[in-house]
């Protein structure tokens, strides 16, 4: 591909890895190596892999950078990887040039022979790293540099999610500091998990029996799932399900599962739709179970399942899973997003029907509109006719029904499969049913979504709306179908939105909807 006399170089192999495997790589050319840049361009074109080489983010996921110099003869290169994993920098020394590779002024390079040098180190997506040669370029100069990021697969959870997420309607759930799960509010469909189908909703919050070391809690309309750690090194564990199980959503044979039952092992993430469930395991496989009338299980049928079924992602390895109201998403290490279920209003990311008109997709399908974002997604979810993702740089994007995406209008007549940027500077995102809640890097809460009906006008705004909260830094957010929760740094939990059956106001049945800054909720 260049004027080199070598029959095959590590650089050639690295390029082919990019093209064939779709990993997250960055190619960097020395500012003076224009001819080599053109050779690289010709190589890519001759292989018919790209339509253009003028884009910054090319279709294969390759990113080209042109970097300034520290001074004329000693370049400094900046990398901002789009994936977390192991990064390898390879330098072709071109003749007698021998670099002294350092990353953020540390590290020890390896000689590969034939003028090639390499340095490997661990990187985090969205973080910028400084790569220096620490040697002036000689007359022959630097041939080029290639940076390769071998992404961790699947991406483990980086922090426990101690507040329930999903579609719970009149039930609240959370995990305390010891890893125990507590449930309150409506518990008439075995949600308490203490061996009884009915627990008086007026009773205070109670601990779920038999669970420990929980790091994630999610729920559908009337069922719950917990992920409990069994392998701290992998941050993986067992998935437990309980509550209503009319369609198999709790992962058991009984109609009501009053004591948590183990559904799956070696899991790293769980998610739940209205009456369906999903999990991601340590091998990057996605499993689903429960209601399937709208293709929520992604197994090519509409038949419900009381046991986990594997989702076929065309041989790709998933690193992230998320649920929509009646569907699901998977993000793979190959840099793609897959979706299945109900695509009304283009909610799965494909051009679909109008809002209120279902379009069922039973087989997982690649969402090509999200290819340019796939390597950057760290959270993906959706509601009724729309979807959203949080990127590693704090940007929130959305697609589908514009009334739920904070685009400024409450009209449900507008929808599109094309993603739009909703806001930036976000640390955590919770998206479900008709709207979303975002916790920013500076600790503020914004919400947006539909504002007509139920408690929506007390929860959301037609565009990202800042809300007044209690006078304490906010640690995390969560919620259900028509309510939101947030936890403060001092360990207190507050609820906002649709309030019934002692869910938010734990002292009054059928109390009015709770407005911001919310009502404090007691676990003990």
Coordinates of C-alpha atoms in Angstrom, one line a residue:
X1 CA 0.0 0.0 0.0
X2 CA 3.1 2.3 0.3
X3 CA 6.5 2.6 -1.2
X4 CA 7.9 0.3 1.5
X5 CA 9.8 -2.8 0.2
X6 CA 8.2 -5.0 3.0
X7 CA 5.9 -7.6 1.6
X8 CA 3.5 -7.3 4.6
X9 CA 3.6 -4.9 7.5
X10 CA 1.7 -4.6 10.9
X11 CA 0.2 -1.5 9.4
X12 CA -1.4 -3.4 6.5
X13 CA -2.7 -6.0 9.0
X14 CA -4.2 -3.3 11.2
X15 CA -6.0 -1.7 8.3
X16 CA -7.5 -5.1 7.3
X17 CA -8.6 -5.7 10.9
X18 CA -10.5 -2.4 10.8
X19 CA -12.2 -3.2 7.5
X20 CA -13.0 -6.8 8.3
X21 CA -14.0 -6.6 11.9
X22 CA -15.4 -3.1 12.3
X23 CA -13.4 -2.3 15.5
X24 CA -12.7 1.2 16.8
X25 CA -9.4 2.3 15.4
X26 CA -7.7 5.6 14.6
X27 CA -5.1 6.1 11.9
X28 CA -2.7 9.0 12.3
X29 CA -0.4 10.3 9.6
X30 CA 2.5 12.6 10.1
X31 CA 1.7 16.1 8.7
X32 CA 4.6 15.8 6.2
X33 CA 3.7 12.3 4.9
X34 CA 1.2 13.5 2.2
X35 CA 2.2 10.7 -0.2
X36 CA 1.7 8.0 2.4
X37 CA -1.8 9.5 3.1
X38 CA -2.6 9.3 -0.6
X39 CA -1.4 5.7 -0.7
X40 CA -3.6 4.8 2.3
X41 CA -6.5 6.5 0.5
X42 CA -5.8 4.4 -2.6
X43 CA -5.6 1.3 -0.6
X44 CA -9.0 1.8 0.9
X45 CA -10.6 2.7 -2.4
X46 CA -9.0 -0.3 -4.2
X47 CA -10.6 -2.6 -1.7
X48 CA -14.0 -1.1 -2.4
X49 CA -14.7 -0.7 1.3
X50 CA -15.5 3.0 1.4
X51 CA -17.5 5.3 -0.8
X52 CA -15.5 8.4 0.3
X53 CA -12.4 9.3 2.2
X54 CA -13.3 12.9 2.9
X55 CA -15.5 12.1 5.9
X56 CA -14.3 12.4 9.5
X57 CA -16.3 9.4 10.8
X58 CA -16.1 6.9 7.9
X59 CA -18.8 4.2 7.5
X60 CA -16.5 1.4 8.7
X61 CA -15.9 3.1 12.1
X62 CA -12.4 4.3 11.2
X63 CA -11.6 7.8 12.5
X64 CA -8.8 9.8 10.8
X65 CA -7.0 12.5 12.8
X66 CA -4.6 15.3 11.7
X67 CA -2.7 16.3 14.7
X68 CA -0.6 19.4 15.5
X69 CA 3.0 19.2 16.5
X70 CA 4.6 19.9 19.8
X71 CA 7.4 21.5 17.8
X72 CA 8.6 21.2 14.3
X73 CA 10.6 18.0 14.8
X74 CA 9.0 16.3 17.8
X75 CA 5.3 15.5 17.1
X76 CA 2.7 14.9 19.8
X77 CA -0.4 13.0 19.0
X78 CA -3.8 13.1 20.8
X79 CA -6.1 10.1 20.8
X80 CA -9.7 10.2 22.1
X81 CA -10.9 6.6 21.8
X82 CA -14.6 5.9 21.2
X83 CA -14.5 2.6 23.1
X84 CA -13.1 1.4 26.5
X85 CA -10.5 -1.4 26.2
X86 CA -6.9 -2.0 25.4
X87 CA -5.2 0.4 23.1
X88 CA -2.1 -0.4 21.0
X89 CA 0.0 2.2 19.3
X90 CA 2.3 1.0 16.5
X91 CA 5.0 3.2 14.9
X92 CA 6.8 2.5 11.7
X93 CA 10.2 4.1 12.3
X94 CA 11.2 4.4 8.6
X95 CA 14.9 3.7 8.4
X96 CA 17.1 4.8 11.4
X97 CA 14.3 6.6 13.3
X98 CA 13.8 5.0 16.7
X99 CA 11.1 6.6 18.8
X100 CA 10.7 6.5 22.6
X101 CA 6.9 6.0 22.8
X102 CA 5.1 7.4 25.9
X103 CA 1.5 7.7 26.7
X104 CA 0.7 10.6 29.2
X105 CA 4.5 10.5 29.8
X106 CA 4.5 6.8 30.9
X107 CA 5.0 3.4 29.4
X108 CA 7.7 1.3 27.8
X109 CA 7.7 0.4 24.1
X110 CA 8.3 -3.0 22.5
X111 CA 10.4 -3.5 19.4
X112 CA 8.6 -5.7 16.8
X113 CA 11.6 -5.7 14.5
X114 CA 11.8 -4.3 10.9
X115 CA 11.7 -0.7 12.3
X116 CA 8.3 -1.3 14.1
X117 CA 7.7 -0.3 17.7
X118 CA 4.6 -0.8 19.8
X119 CA 3.1 0.3 23.2
X120 CA -0.1 -1.0 24.8
X121 CA -2.2 0.5 27.6
X122 CA -5.8 0.5 28.9
X123 CA -8.0 3.4 27.8
X124 CA -11.5 4.7 28.7
X125 CA -13.9 5.9 26.0
X126 CA -14.1 9.7 25.8
X127 CA -10.8 10.3 27.5
X128 CA -8.0 12.0 25.6
X129 CA -4.5 10.5 25.7
X130 CA -1.2 12.2 24.7
X131 CA 1.1 10.0 22.7
X132 CA 4.6 11.3 22.3
X133 CA 7.6 10.0 20.3
X134 CA 10.2 11.9 22.5
X135 CA 12.7 11.8 19.7
X136 CA 13.2 14.4 16.9
X137 CA 12.4 13.1 13.5
X138 CA 15.5 12.5 11.3
X139 CA 15.8 13.2 7.6
X140 CA 13.9 10.0 6.8
X141 CA 11.1 11.1 9.1
X142 CA 8.2 9.1 10.6
X143 CA 6.4 6.7 8.3
X144 CA 3.1 6.7 10.3
X145 CA 1.3 5.7 13.4
X146 CA -1.6 3.4 13.9
X147 CA -3.7 3.2 17.1
X148 CA -5.9 0.2 17.7
X149 CA -8.5 -0.2 20.5
X150 CA -9.5 -3.7 21.3
X151 CA -12.8 -3.1 23.0
X152 CA -13.8 -4.9 26.2
X153 CA -16.6 -7.3 25.3
X154 CA -19.1 -7.1 26.8
X155 CA -18.8 -3.8 28.7
X156 CA -19.4 -4.5 32.4
X157 CA -21.5 -2.2 34.5
X158 CA -19.3 0.6 35.9
X159 CA -21.5 1.5 38.9
X160 CA -24.4 -0.1 40.7
X161 CA -27.8 1.1 39.7
X162 CA -29.6 1.3 43.0
X163 CA -32.9 2.7 41.9
X164 CA -35.4 0.7 39.9
X165 CA -35.8 1.4 36.2
X166 CA -38.5 0.3 33.8
X167 CA -42.2 0.3 33.6
X168 CA -43.4 -0.3 37.2
X169 CA -46.8 1.4 37.5
X170 CA -47.7 1.6 41.2
X171 CA -44.7 -0.1 42.9
X172 CA -41.4 1.3 44.0
X173 CA -38.1 -0.7 44.4
X174 CA -34.5 0.2 45.3
X175 CA -31.3 -1.4 46.6
X176 CA -29.7 -0.2 49.8
X177 CA -25.9 0.2 50.5
X178 CA -25.6 -3.4 51.6
X179 CA -27.0 -4.8 48.4
X180 CA -30.4 -5.7 49.8
X181 CA -33.6 -5.1 47.7
X182 CA -36.6 -3.2 49.1
X183 CA -40.1 -2.9 47.7
X184 CA -43.0 -0.6 48.6
X185 CA -46.4 0.6 47.3
X186 CA -48.7 -1.9 45.5
X187 CA -47.6 -5.5 46.2
X188 CA -50.8 -7.4 45.2
X189 CA -49.1 -9.5 42.4
X190 CA -46.2 -11.0 44.5
X191 CA -44.0 -8.0 44.0
X192 CA -42.8 -8.1 47.7
X193 CA -40.9 -11.4 47.0
X194 CA -41.5 -12.7 50.6
X195 CA -43.5 -15.8 49.7
X196 CA -46.9 -14.1 49.7
X197 CA -48.9 -13.0 46.7
X198 CA -50.6 -10.2 48.5
X199 CA -49.0 -7.7 50.9
X200 CA -51.0 -4.7 52.2
X201 CA -49.9 -1.7 50.3
X202 CA -50.1 0.4 53.5
X203 CA -47.3 -1.6 55.0
X204 CA -43.9 0.1 55.0
X205 CA -41.1 -0.9 52.6
X206 CA -39.9 -4.4 53.1
X207 CA -36.8 -6.4 52.1
X208 CA -37.1 -9.0 49.4
X209 CA -36.2 -12.5 50.7
X210 CA -33.1 -14.4 49.6
X211 CA -31.3 -11.7 47.6
X212 CA -27.9 -10.3 48.4
X213 CA -25.2 -8.3 46.6
X214 CA -27.7 -6.8 44.2
X215 CA -26.3 -4.1 41.9
X216 CA -29.3 -3.6 39.5
X217 CA -33.1 -3.6 39.9
X218 CA -35.5 -3.2 37.0
X219 CA -39.2 -3.8 36.6
X220 CA -42.0 -4.1 34.1
X221 CA -45.6 -3.2 34.8
X222 CA -46.0 -5.8 37.7
X223 CA -42.8 -7.9 37.7
X224 CA -39.2 -7.3 39.0
X225 CA -35.7 -8.4 38.1
X226 CA -32.5 -8.1 40.2
X227 CA -28.9 -8.7 39.2
X228 CA -26.9 -10.1 42.1
X229 CA -23.1 -10.3 41.9
X230 CA -21.5 -13.7 42.2
X231 CA -18.2 -12.9 40.5
X232 CA -16.8 -9.5 41.5
X233 CA -13.9 -9.8 39.1
X234 CA -16.2 -9.9 36.1
X235 CA -18.9 -7.8 37.8
X236 CA -21.3 -10.5 36.8
X237 CA -23.9 -12.6 38.6
X238 CA -27.4 -14.2 38.7
X239 CA -30.6 -12.8 37.4
X240 CA -33.6 -13.2 39.7
X241 CA -37.2 -12.7 38.8
X242 CA -40.5 -12.4 40.8
X243 CA -43.9 -10.8 40.7
X244 CA -46.6 -11.2 38.1
X245 CA -45.8 -13.8 35.5
X246 CA -48.8 -14.0 33.2
X247 CA -46.6 -14.1 30.1
X248 CA -43.4 -15.5 31.6
X249 CA -41.9 -12.1 32.3
X250 CA -40.6 -13.2 35.7
X251 CA -38.9 -16.2 34.1
X252 CA -40.8 -19.0 35.8
X253 CA -43.7 -21.3 35.3
X254 CA -46.1 -20.1 38.1
X255 CA -48.6 -17.3 37.3
X256 CA -47.4 -15.3 40.3
X257 CA -43.8 -15.8 41.6
X258 CA -43.9 -14.8 45.2
X259 CA -40.3 -15.8 46.0
X260 CA -37.4 -14.7 43.7
X261 CA -36.4 -17.5 41.2
X262 CA -33.1 -17.6 39.4
X263 CA -33.6 -17.1 35.7
X264 CA -30.0 -16.8 34.3
X265 CA -26.4 -16.9 35.4
X266 CA -23.2 -15.1 34.3
X267 CA -25.1 -11.9 33.5
X268 CA -23.7 -8.4 33.4
X269 CA -26.8 -6.3 32.7
X270 CA -30.6 -6.6 32.9
X271 CA -33.5 -4.7 31.3
X272 CA -37.3 -4.9 31.3
X273 CA -40.2 -3.8 29.0
X274 CA -43.8 -3.6 30.0
X275 CA -44.3 -7.4 30.2
X276 CA -41.0 -8.7 28.9
X277 CA -37.4 -9.0 30.2
X278 CA -33.9 -9.1 28.8
X279 CA -30.3 -9.8 30.0
X280 CA -26.8 -9.6 28.6
X281 CA -24.3 -12.3 29.7
X282 CA -20.5 -12.4 30.0
X283 CA -20.2 -13.9 26.5
X284 CA -22.0 -11.1 24.9
X285 CA -25.2 -13.0 24.3
X286 CA -28.6 -11.3 24.7
X287 CA -31.4 -13.3 26.3
X288 CA -35.1 -12.4 26.4
X289 CA -38.3 -13.9 28.0
X290 CA -41.9 -13.0 28.6
X291 CA -44.6 -11.4 26.4
X292 CA -44.0 -11.6 22.7
X293 CA -47.2 -10.4 20.9
X294 CA -45.3 -7.5 19.5
X295 CA -42.0 -9.3 18.8
X296 CA -40.5 -8.1 22.1
X297 CA -38.3 -11.3 22.4
X298 CA -36.7 -10.8 19.0
X299 CA -36.8 -14.5 18.2
X300 CA -38.7 -14.4 14.9
X301 CA -42.0 -15.4 16.5
X302 CA -44.9 -13.9 18.5
X303 CA -45.0 -16.7 21.0
X304 CA -44.5 -15.9 24.7
X305 CA -41.7 -17.7 26.6
X306 CA -41.3 -18.5 30.2
X307 CA -37.6 -19.3 29.8
X308 CA -34.8 -17.2 28.3
X309 CA -34.4 -17.4 24.5
X310 CA -31.3 -16.2 22.8
X311 CA -31.5 -13.2 20.4
X312 CA -29.8 -13.8 17.1
X313 CA -27.6 -10.8 16.3
X314 CA -26.1 -12.2 13.1
X315 CA -23.0 -13.6 14.9
X316 CA -22.1 -10.3 16.5
X317 CA -21.2 -9.9 20.2
X318 CA -23.4 -7.6 22.3
X319 CA -21.9 -5.2 24.8
X320 CA -25.1 -3.4 25.8
X321 CA -28.8 -4.2 26.0
X322 CA -31.8 -1.9 26.5
X323 CA -35.6 -2.2 26.4
X324 CA -38.2 -0.1 24.8
X325 CA -41.9 -0.1 25.9
X326 CA -42.6 -3.1 23.6
X327 CA -39.3 -3.9 22.1
X328 CA -35.5 -4.1 22.6
X329 CA -32.1 -2.9 21.5
X330 CA -28.6 -4.4 21.5
X331 CA -25.3 -2.6 20.8
X332 CA -22.5 -4.8 19.6
X333 CA -18.8 -4.7 19.8
X334 CA -18.7 -4.7 16.0
X335 CA -20.1 -1.2 16.1
X336 CA -23.8 -1.8 15.3
X337 CA -27.2 -1.3 16.9
X338 CA -29.9 -4.0 16.5
X339 CA -33.6 -3.6 17.4
X340 CA -36.8 -5.6 17.4
X341 CA -40.4 -5.3 18.6
X342 CA -43.0 -2.5 17.9
X343 CA -41.6 0.1 15.5
X344 CA -44.6 2.5 15.5
X345 CA -43.6 6.1 14.9
X346 CA -40.1 4.8 13.9
X347 CA -39.4 4.1 17.6
X348 CA -36.9 1.4 16.9
X349 CA -34.9 3.6 14.4
X350 CA -36.4 2.3 11.2
X351 CA -38.8 4.3 9.0
X352 CA -42.2 3.2 10.4
X353 CA -45.9 3.9 10.8
X354 CA -47.6 6.9 12.4
X355 CA -47.9 7.1 16.2
X356 CA -50.6 4.6 17.4
X357 CA -50.2 2.3 14.5
X358 CA -48.2 -0.8 15.3
X359 CA -45.5 -2.1 13.0
X360 CA -44.1 -5.4 14.3
X361 CA -40.5 -6.5 13.7
X362 CA -40.0 -10.0 15.2
X363 CA -36.4 -10.5 13.9
X364 CA -33.5 -8.4 15.2
X365 CA -32.6 -5.9 12.5
X366 CA -29.6 -3.6 12.2
X367 CA -30.4 0.1 12.7
X368 CA -28.1 1.6 10.1
X369 CA -29.1 5.2 11.1
X370 CA -27.2 4.6 14.4
X371 CA -24.0 3.2 12.9
X372 CA -22.2 6.5 13.3
X373 CA -23.0 6.5 17.0
X374 CA -22.8 2.8 17.9
X375 CA -19.2 2.8 19.3
X376 CA -20.1 5.8 21.5
X377 CA -23.3 4.5 23.1
X378 CA -23.2 3.7 26.9
X379 CA -27.0 3.6 27.5
X380 CA -29.9 2.8 25.2
X381 CA -33.6 2.6 25.9
X382 CA -36.9 3.7 24.6
X383 CA -40.6 4.3 25.2
X384 CA -43.8 4.0 23.3
X385 CA -42.8 5.0 19.7
X386 CA -39.4 6.4 20.4
X387 CA -35.8 5.6 21.5
X388 CA -32.8 7.4 23.0
X389 CA -29.1 6.8 23.7
X390 CA -26.5 8.4 25.9
X391 CA -23.1 8.7 24.3
X392 CA -19.8 8.5 26.1
X393 CA -19.2 12.3 25.7
X394 CA -22.5 13.1 27.5
X395 CA -24.6 13.7 24.4
X396 CA -28.2 12.4 24.3
X397 CA -29.6 11.5 20.9
X398 CA -33.2 10.3 20.1
X399 CA -35.3 9.0 17.3
X400 CA -39.0 8.3 16.7
X401 CA -41.9 10.4 18.1
X402 CA -40.7 14.0 18.4
X403 CA -43.2 14.8 21.2
X404 CA -41.3 12.4 23.5
X405 CA -37.9 13.7 22.5
X406 CA -38.2 17.3 23.8
X407 CA -38.4 18.9 20.4
X408 CA -40.6 21.7 21.5
X409 CA -44.1 20.5 20.5
X410 CA -46.7 18.3 22.2
X411 CA -48.1 17.1 18.8
X412 CA -47.9 13.3 18.3
X413 CA -48.2 13.8 14.5
X414 CA -44.4 14.2 14.0
X415 CA -42.0 11.3 14.0
X416 CA -38.8 10.3 12.1
X417 CA -36.3 7.5 12.0
X418 CA -33.5 10.1 11.8
X419 CA -31.7 10.7 15.2
X420 CA -31.5 14.2 16.6
X421 CA -29.3 15.6 19.4
X422 CA -31.5 16.4 22.5
X423 CA -28.9 17.8 25.0
X424 CA -25.3 17.5 26.1
X425 CA -23.4 17.3 29.4
X426 CA -25.4 14.3 30.7
X427 CA -24.0 11.8 33.2
X428 CA -27.0 9.5 33.5
X429 CA -30.1 9.0 31.4
X430 CA -33.4 7.3 32.2
X431 CA -35.8 7.0 29.3
X432 CA -39.2 5.2 29.3
X433 CA -42.9 5.3 28.2
X434 CA -43.5 8.9 27.2
X435 CA -40.4 10.8 28.5
X436 CA -36.9 11.0 29.9
X437 CA -34.9 12.3 32.8
X438 CA -31.3 13.3 32.6
X439 CA -28.7 13.9 35.4
X440 CA -26.0 16.3 34.2
X441 CA -22.3 16.3 35.0
X442 CA -22.9 19.3 37.3
X443 CA -25.6 17.5 39.2
X444 CA -28.8 19.1 37.8
X445 CA -31.9 17.3 36.6
X446 CA -33.6 17.9 33.3
X447 CA -36.7 16.2 31.9
X448 CA -38.6 16.2 28.6
X449 CA -41.4 14.3 27.0
X450 CA -45.2 14.3 26.5
X451 CA -47.0 16.7 28.7
X452 CA -50.6 15.8 28.2
X453 CA -52.4 13.2 30.3
X454 CA -51.8 11.6 33.7
X455 CA -49.0 13.3 35.7
X456 CA -46.9 14.1 32.7
X457 CA -47.2 17.9 32.9
X458 CA -45.8 17.7 36.4
X459 CA -42.9 15.5 35.3
X460 CA -41.8 16.6 31.9
X461 CA -41.4 19.6 29.6
X462 CA -41.9 20.0 25.9
X463 CA -38.1 20.6 25.7
X464 CA -35.3 19.8 28.2
X465 CA -36.5 21.5 31.3
X466 CA -34.5 22.2 34.5
X467 CA -36.2 21.2 37.7
X468 CA -35.7 22.4 41.3
X469 CA -34.6 19.6 43.6
X470 CA -33.6 19.4 47.2
X471 CA -30.6 21.3 48.4
X472 CA -28.1 18.3 48.3
X473 CA -26.0 17.0 45.4
X474 CA -27.8 14.3 43.4
X475 CA -26.2 10.9 43.0
X476 CA -28.4 9.0 40.6
X477 CA -31.8 8.8 39.0
X478 CA -34.4 6.1 38.1
X479 CA -38.1 5.7 37.7
X480 CA -41.1 3.8 36.3
X481 CA -43.9 4.2 33.8
X482 CA -45.2 7.5 35.1
X483 CA -42.9 8.5 38.0
X484 CA -39.3 9.4 38.6
X485 CA -36.9 8.9 41.5
X486 CA -33.6 10.6 42.5
X487 CA -31.1 9.8 45.2
X488 CA -29.0 12.5 46.9
X489 CA -25.4 12.2 48.2
X490 CA -26.7 11.9 51.8
X491 CA -28.6 8.7 50.9
X492 CA -32.1 10.1 50.7
X493 CA -34.6 9.1 48.0
X494 CA -37.2 11.3 46.5
X495 CA -40.1 10.6 44.1
X496 CA -42.0 12.8 41.6
X497 CA -45.1 12.1 39.4
X498 CA -48.0 9.8 39.3
X499 CA -48.9 8.9 42.9
X500 CA -51.2 6.1 43.9
X501 CA -51.3 3.1 46.2
X502 CA -48.6 4.6 48.6
X503 CA -45.9 4.6 45.9
X504 CA -44.7 8.2 46.4
X505 CA -46.7 9.4 49.4
X506 CA -46.2 6.5 51.7
X507 CA -48.8 7.8 54.2
X508 CA -51.8 8.4 51.9
X509 CA -53.8 6.3 49.5
X510 CA -54.7 8.1 46.3
X511 CA -52.8 11.2 47.2
X512 CA -52.4 14.0 44.6
X513 CA -49.6 13.8 42.1
X514 CA -46.2 14.7 43.5
X515 CA -44.6 17.8 42.0
X516 CA -40.9 18.8 42.1
X517 CA -38.8 18.7 44.2
X518 CA -40.6 15.5 45.2
X519 CA -41.6 13.5 48.3
X520 CA -39.1 11.8 50.4
X521 CA -39.3 8.0 50.5
X522 CA -38.3 5.8 53.4
X523 CA -36.8 2.3 52.9
X524 CA -36.6 1.2 56.5

